[in-house]
Coordinates of C-alpha atoms and ligand atoms in Angstrom, one line a residue:
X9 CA 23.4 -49.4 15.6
X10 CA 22.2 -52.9 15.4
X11 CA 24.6 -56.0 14.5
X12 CA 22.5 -56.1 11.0
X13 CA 23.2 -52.2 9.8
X14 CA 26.5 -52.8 11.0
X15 CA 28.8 -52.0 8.3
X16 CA 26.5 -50.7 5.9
X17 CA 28.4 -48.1 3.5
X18 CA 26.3 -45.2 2.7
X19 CA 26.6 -46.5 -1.2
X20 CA 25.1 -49.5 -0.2
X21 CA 22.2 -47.8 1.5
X22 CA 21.3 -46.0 -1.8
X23 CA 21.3 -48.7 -3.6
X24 CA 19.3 -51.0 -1.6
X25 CA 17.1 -48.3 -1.3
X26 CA 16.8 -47.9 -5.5
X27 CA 16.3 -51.2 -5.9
X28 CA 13.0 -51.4 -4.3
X29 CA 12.0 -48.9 -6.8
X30 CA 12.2 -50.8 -10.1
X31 CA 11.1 -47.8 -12.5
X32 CA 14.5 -46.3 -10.6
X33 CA 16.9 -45.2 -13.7
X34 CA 19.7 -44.5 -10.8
X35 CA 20.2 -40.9 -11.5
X36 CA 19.1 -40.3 -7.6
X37 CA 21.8 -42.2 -6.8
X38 CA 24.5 -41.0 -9.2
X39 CA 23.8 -37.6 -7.9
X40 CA 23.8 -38.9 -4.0
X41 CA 27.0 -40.3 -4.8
X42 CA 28.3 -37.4 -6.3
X43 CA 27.2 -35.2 -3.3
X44 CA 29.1 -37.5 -1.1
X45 CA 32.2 -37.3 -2.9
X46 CA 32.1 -33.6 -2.4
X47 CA 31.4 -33.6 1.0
X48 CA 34.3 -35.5 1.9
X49 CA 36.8 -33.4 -0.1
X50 CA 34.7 -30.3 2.0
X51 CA 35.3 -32.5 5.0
X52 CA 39.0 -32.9 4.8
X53 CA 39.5 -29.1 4.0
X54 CA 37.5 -28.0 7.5
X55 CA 40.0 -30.5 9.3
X56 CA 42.7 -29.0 7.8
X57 CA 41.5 -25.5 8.5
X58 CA 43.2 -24.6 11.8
X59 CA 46.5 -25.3 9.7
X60 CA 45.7 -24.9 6.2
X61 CA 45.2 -20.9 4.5
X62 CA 41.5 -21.6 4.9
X63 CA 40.3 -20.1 7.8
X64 CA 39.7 -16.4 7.5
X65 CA 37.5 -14.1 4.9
X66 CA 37.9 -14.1 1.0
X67 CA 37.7 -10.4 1.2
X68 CA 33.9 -10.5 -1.1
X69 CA 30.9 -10.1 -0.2
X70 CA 28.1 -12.1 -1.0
X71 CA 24.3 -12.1 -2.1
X72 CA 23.1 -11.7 1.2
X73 CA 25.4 -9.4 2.2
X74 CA 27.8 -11.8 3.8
X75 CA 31.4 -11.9 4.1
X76 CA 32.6 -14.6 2.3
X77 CA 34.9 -16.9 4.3
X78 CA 38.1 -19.3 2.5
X79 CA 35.7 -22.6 3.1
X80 CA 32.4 -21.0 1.8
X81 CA 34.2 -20.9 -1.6
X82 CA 36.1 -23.7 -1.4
X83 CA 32.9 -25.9 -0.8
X84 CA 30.7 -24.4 -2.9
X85 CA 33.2 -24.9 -5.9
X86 CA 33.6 -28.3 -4.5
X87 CA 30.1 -29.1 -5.2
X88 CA 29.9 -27.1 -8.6
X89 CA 32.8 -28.5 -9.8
X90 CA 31.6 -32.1 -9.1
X91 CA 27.6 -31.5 -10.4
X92 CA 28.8 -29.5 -13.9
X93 CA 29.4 -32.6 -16.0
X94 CA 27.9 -35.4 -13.9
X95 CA 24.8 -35.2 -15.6
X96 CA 22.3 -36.0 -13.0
X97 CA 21.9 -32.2 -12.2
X98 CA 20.5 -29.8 -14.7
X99 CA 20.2 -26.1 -12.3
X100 CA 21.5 -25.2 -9.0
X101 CA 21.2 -22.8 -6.8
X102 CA 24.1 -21.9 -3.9
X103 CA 23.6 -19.7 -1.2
X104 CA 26.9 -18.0 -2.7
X105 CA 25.4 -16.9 -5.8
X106 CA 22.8 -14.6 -6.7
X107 CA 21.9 -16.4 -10.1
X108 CA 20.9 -19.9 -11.0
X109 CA 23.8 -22.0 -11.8
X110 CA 24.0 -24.0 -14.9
X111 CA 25.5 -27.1 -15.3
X112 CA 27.9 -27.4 -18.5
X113 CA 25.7 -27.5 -21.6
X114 CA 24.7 -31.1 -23.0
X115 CA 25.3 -32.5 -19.2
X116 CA 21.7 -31.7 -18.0
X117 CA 19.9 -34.2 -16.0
X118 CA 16.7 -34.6 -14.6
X119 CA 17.0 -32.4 -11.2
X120 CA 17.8 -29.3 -9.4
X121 CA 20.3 -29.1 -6.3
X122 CA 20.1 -26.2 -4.0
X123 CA 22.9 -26.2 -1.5
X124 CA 24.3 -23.9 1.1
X125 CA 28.0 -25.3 1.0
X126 CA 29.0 -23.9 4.2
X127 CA 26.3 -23.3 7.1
X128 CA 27.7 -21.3 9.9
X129 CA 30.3 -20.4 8.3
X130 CA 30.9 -18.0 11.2
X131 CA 31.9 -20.6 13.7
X132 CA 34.6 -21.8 11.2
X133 CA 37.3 -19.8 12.7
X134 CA 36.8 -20.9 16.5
X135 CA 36.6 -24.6 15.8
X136 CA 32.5 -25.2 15.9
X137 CA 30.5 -27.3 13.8
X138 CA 29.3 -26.2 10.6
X139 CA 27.5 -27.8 7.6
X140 CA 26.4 -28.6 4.0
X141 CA 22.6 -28.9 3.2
X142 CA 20.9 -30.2 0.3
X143 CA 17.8 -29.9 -1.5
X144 CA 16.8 -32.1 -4.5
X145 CA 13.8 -32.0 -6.9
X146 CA 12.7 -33.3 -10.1
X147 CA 13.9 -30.3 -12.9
X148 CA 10.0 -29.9 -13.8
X149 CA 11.2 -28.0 -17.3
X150 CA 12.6 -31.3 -18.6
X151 CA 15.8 -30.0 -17.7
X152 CA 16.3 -26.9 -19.7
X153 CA 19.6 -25.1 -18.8
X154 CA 19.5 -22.7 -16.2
X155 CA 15.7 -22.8 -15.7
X156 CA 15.8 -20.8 -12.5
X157 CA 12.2 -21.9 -12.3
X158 CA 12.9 -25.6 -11.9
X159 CA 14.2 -24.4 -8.8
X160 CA 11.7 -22.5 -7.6
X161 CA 9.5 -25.6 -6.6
X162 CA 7.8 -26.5 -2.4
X163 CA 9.7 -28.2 0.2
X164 CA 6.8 -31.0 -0.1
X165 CA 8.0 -31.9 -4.0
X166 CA 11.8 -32.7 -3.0
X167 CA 12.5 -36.0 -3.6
X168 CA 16.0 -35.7 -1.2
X169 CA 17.5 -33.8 1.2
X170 CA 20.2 -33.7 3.7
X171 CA 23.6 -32.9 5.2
X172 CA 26.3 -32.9 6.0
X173 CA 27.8 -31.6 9.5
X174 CA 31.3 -31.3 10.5
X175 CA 31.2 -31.4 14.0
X176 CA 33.5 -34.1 16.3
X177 CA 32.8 -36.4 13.3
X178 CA 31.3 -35.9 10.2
X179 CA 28.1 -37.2 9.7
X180 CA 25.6 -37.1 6.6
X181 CA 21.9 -37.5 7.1
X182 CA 19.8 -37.4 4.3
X183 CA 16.1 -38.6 3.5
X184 CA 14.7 -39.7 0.2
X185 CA 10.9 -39.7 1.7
X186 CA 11.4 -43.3 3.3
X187 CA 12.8 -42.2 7.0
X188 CA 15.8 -40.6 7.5
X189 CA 19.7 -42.4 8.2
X190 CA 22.1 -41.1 9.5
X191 CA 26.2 -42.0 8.8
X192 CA 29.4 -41.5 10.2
X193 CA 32.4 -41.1 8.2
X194 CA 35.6 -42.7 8.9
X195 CA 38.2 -40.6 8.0
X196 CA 40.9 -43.9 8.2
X197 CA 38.9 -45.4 4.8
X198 CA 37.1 -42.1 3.9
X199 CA 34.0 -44.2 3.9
X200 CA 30.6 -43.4 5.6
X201 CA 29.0 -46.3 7.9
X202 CA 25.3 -46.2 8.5
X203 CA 25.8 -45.3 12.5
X204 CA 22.1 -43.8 12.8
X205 CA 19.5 -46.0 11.2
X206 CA 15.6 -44.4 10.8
X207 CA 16.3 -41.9 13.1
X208 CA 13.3 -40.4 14.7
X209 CA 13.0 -37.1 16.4
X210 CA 11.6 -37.8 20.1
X211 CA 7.9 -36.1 20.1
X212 CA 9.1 -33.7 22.8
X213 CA 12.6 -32.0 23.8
X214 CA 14.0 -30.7 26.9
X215 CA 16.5 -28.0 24.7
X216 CA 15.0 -24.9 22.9
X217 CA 17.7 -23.3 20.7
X218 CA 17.4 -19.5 19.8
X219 CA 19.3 -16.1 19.7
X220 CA 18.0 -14.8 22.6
X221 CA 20.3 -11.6 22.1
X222 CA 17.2 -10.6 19.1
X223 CA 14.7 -10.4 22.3
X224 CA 14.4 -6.8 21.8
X225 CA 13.3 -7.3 18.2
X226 CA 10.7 -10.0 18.3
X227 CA 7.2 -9.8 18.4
X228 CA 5.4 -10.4 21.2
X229 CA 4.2 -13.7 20.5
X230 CA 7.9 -14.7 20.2
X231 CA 8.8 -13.4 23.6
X232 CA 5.5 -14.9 26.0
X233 CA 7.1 -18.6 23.9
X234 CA 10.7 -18.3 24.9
X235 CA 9.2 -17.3 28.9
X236 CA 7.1 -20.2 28.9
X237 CA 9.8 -22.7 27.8
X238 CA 12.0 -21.3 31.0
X239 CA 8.8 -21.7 33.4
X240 CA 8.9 -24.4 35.5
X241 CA 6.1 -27.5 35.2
X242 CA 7.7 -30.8 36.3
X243 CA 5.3 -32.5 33.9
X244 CA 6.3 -31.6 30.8
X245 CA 10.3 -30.7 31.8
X246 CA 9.8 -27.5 32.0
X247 CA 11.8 -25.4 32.3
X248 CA 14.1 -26.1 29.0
X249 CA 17.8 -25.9 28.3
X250 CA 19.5 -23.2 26.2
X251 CA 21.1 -24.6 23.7
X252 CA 22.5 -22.2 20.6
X253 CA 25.1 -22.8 18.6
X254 CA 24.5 -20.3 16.0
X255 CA 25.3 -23.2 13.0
X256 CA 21.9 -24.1 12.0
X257 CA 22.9 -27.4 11.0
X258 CA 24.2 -28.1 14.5
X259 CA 21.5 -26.7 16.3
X260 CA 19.3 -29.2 14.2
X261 CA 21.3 -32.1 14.2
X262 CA 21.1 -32.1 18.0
X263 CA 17.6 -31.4 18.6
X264 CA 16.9 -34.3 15.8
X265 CA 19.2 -36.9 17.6
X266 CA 17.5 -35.9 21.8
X267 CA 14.3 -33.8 21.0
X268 CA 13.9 -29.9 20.9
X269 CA 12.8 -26.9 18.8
X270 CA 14.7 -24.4 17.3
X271 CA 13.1 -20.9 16.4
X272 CA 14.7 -18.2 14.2
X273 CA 11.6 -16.1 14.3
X274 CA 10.4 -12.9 11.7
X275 CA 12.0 -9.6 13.6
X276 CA 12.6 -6.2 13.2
X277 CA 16.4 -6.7 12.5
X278 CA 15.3 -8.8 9.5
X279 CA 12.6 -6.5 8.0
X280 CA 12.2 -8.6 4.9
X281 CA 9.1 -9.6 3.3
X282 CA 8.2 -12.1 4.4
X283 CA 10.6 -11.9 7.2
X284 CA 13.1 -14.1 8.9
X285 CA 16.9 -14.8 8.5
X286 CA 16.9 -18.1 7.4
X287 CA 16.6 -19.0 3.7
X288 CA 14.0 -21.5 2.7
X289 CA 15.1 -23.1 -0.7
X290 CA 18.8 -24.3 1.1
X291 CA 18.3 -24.2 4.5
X292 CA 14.3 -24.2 5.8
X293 CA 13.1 -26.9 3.1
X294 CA 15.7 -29.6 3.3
X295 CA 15.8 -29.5 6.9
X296 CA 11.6 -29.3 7.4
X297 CA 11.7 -32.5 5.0
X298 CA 14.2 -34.3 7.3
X299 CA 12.7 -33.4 10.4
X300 CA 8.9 -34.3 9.4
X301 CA 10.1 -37.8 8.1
X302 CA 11.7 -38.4 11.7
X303 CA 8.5 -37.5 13.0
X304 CA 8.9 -33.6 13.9
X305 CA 7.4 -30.5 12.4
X306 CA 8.6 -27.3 10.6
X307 CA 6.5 -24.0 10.7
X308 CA 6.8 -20.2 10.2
X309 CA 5.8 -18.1 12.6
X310 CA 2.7 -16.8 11.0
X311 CA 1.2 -20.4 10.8
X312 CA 2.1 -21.9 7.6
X313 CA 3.8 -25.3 6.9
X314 CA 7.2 -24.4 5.7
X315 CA 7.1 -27.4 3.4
X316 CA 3.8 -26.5 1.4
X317 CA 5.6 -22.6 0.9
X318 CA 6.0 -21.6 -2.6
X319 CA 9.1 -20.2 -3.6
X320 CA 9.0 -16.4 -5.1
X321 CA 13.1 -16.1 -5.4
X322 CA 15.8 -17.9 -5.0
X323 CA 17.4 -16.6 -1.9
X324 CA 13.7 -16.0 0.1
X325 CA 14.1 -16.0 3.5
X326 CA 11.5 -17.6 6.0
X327 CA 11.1 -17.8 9.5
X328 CA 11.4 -20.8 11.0
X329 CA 10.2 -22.7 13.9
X330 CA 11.1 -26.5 13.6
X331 CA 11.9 -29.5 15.8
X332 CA 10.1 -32.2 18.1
X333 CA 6.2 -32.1 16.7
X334 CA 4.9 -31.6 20.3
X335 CA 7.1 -28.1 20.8
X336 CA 6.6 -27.0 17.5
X337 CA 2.8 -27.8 17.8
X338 CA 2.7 -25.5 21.4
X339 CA 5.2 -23.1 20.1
X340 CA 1.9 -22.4 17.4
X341 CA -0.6 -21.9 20.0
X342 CA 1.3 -19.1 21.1
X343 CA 1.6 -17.5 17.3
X344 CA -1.5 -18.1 16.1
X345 CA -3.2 -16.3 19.0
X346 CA -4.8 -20.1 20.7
X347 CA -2.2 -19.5 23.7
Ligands
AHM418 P1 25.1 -19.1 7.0 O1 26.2 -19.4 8.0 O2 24.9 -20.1 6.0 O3 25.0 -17.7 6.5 O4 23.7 -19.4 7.9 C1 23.1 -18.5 8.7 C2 23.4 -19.0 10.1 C3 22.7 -20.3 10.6 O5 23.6 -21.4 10.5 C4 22.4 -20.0 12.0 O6 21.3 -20.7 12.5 C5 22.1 -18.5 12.0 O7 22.7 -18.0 10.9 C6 22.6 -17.8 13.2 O8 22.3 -16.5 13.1 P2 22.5 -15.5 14.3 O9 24.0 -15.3 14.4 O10 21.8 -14.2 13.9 O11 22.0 -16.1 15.6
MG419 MG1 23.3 -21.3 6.2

C-alpha cells in the first residue's frame, strides 16, 4: 500500500472511479454499495459462527443437489433482502435458487446480479475461508421483471465483478474493467480500506491448486498436466506446490495475490454437458473477468475462453482452468493436443 492509497474507503474508490465517467448516473455505484453492505452483515455472521446457531445444515437441499448449510441461507437472503427494493437491480440469479429472482415490482433497475452467497460452504464448519462472488451486467431487456434472459449474457459483457472472502480478514476485490483493487475490512469501524491497489497476477506461479483425489476420473490430458507441474526443471520452478483448499474463492484469491493456476477440469464424476463442477454465471465468469484484468487467463478445458461462453441456463456448469497467463497458456498446450 502506498502512503497516497492509504486510507482510501472502498466508497471512496467507487466514486472516484464514477466520476471519471461523466455519462455515469451512479446506479453502479448504488448497487456496489449495496453489495458491500451485505457483505459485511455476511461477514459478521461467519465470525460469529463457531458460537452462533449457524454452523451446521439447514436440513434442504438445493438446485444442485447440495445440502444447504445455516450461512448459505443466511447470506443469500442477506443479499436479496438488500437488492429487492434498492432499485439498481432488476433480476438475480443465486446459486441457492433454481429460478430467476425478481426484485419487488416497480424497484427495477438497470442490471442483473448473479451471486453465489456462500462459496465453500463446506469448509464453514472447520473454520476455512469461504466467499461471496459477484457478477454484474447491464439488464439488456430494459429491465423487465424476472427476465431470466437478462441474465443469461457472456462473462466478456459484465460491467463488475468481485468478492468477497472471509479468510483471516475479510477482503473484497472487485473490478469494474479498469484493474482490479483489493480492500481489507476493519472490523473496529466496519469500514473497508483499499489494502491491495491494481493488483496484478504475476505471469507465472509456483502453486497449482486441484483435487487431485478426481485423478481417477480425468481425462488424460488432465493427468500428463498435473505430472508435468510436479517434474522437476529448475528454470521454470518446476516442480510446483499443492495448494487446495477446496473454497474456490480461496484458492483464487491466493494464486491472484503470488501467481498459480487452479484447474477444476470436465470428469467422469461430473458427466454433465458440457462438463465440469464449477458454475459459470456465479463462479467461472466473475472470477475469469478479475483475473484477465490482473493480467491472467481463464479457459475450459476444451479450448474456449470462459469469458466469450454463452450462457444456455442459469446454473451451467464449466470447466475451468484459470490463473497466472503463462500456466494457463501451457496448461492449453496439453488440452488442445500442441503438448
Ligand atoms: P460451493 O461451495 O459454492 O458449492 O462451490 C463449490 C466448491 C468450490 O468452492 C470449490 O472450488 C469446489 O467446490 C471444491 O470441490 P471438490 O470438493 O470437489 O474439490
Ligand atoms: Mg461456489
Amino acid at each position: 500500500m502506498t502512503n497516497d492509497s492509504y486510507g482510501i474507503t472502498v466508497s471512496r474508490n467507487i466514486i472516484d472511479r464514477q466520476r471519471s465517467h461523466p455519462e455515469a448516473t451512479g446506479d453502479l455505484s448504488g448497487l456496489l454499495s449495496e453489495l458491500i453492505v451485505a457483505a459485511k452483515t455476511i461477514s459478521a455472521e461467519v465470525n460469529m459462527a463457531g458460537l452462533g446457531d449457524f454452523m451446521g445444515m439447514v436440513g434442504t437441499t438445493n438446485i444442485q443437489g447440495e445440502k444447504v448449510q445455516k450461512l448459505d441461507d443466511f447470506a443469500n437472503s442477506a443479499i436479496k433482502r438488500r437488492m429487492a427494493r434498492c432499485g439498481f437491480v432488476s433480476v438475480m440469479a443465486s446459486e441457492e435458487e433454481a429460478d430467476a429472482i425478481p426484485v419487488v415490482e416497480g424497484y427495477e433497475g438497470k442490471y442483473t446480479l448473479a451471486f453465489d452467497p456462500m462459496d465453500g460452504s463446506s469448509n464453514i464448519d472447520v473454520n476455512v475461508s469461504v466467499g461471496t462472488i459477484f457478477s454484474i451486467h447491464r439488464a439488456i431487456n430494459g429491465g423487465s421483471p424476472n427476465a431470466e434472459n437478462d441474465l443469461l449474457q457472456p462473462g466478456r459483457k459484465q460491467v463488475a465483478a468481485g468478492y468477497i472472502i472471509y479468510g483471516s480478514s475479510t477482503m473484497l476485490v472487485y473490478t469494474t474493467g479498469e484493474g482490479v483493487h483489493g480492500f481489507t475490512l476493519d472490523p473496529t469501524v466496519g469500514e473497508f480500506y483499499l489494502s491491495h491497489p491494481d493488483i496484478k497476477m504475476p505471469a507465472r506461479g509456483k502453486y497449482f491448486s486441484v483435487n487431485e483425489g478426481n485423478t481417477i476420473y480425468w481425462k488424460d490430458e488432465m493427468s500428463r498436466y498435473v505430472e508435468f507441474v510436479k517434474q522437476a526443471d529448475k528454470g521454470s520452478g518446476r516442480p510446483y506446490s499443492a495448494r487446495y483448499i477446496g473454497s474456490l474463492v480461496a484458492d483464487f484469491h491466493r494464486n491472484l495475490i503470488t501467481g498459480g493456476v487452479f484447474l477444476y477440469p470436465s470428469d467422469t464424476k461430473n458427466p454433465n454437458k458440457p462438463a465440469g463442477k464449477l458454475r459459470l454465471l456465479y463462479e467461472a465468469a466473475p472470477l475469469a473477468f478479475i483475473a484477465e484484468q490482473a493480467g491472467g487467463r481463464a479457459i475450459t478445458d476444451d479450448g474456449r475462453e470462459i469469458m466469450d461462453i454463452e450462457p444456455d441456463c442459469l446454473h451451467q456448469r464449466v470447466p475451468l482452468i484459470i490463473g497466472s497467463r503463462d500456466d494457463v497458456d501451457i496448461a492449453e498446450g496439453f488440452f488442445t493436443g500442441k503438448r
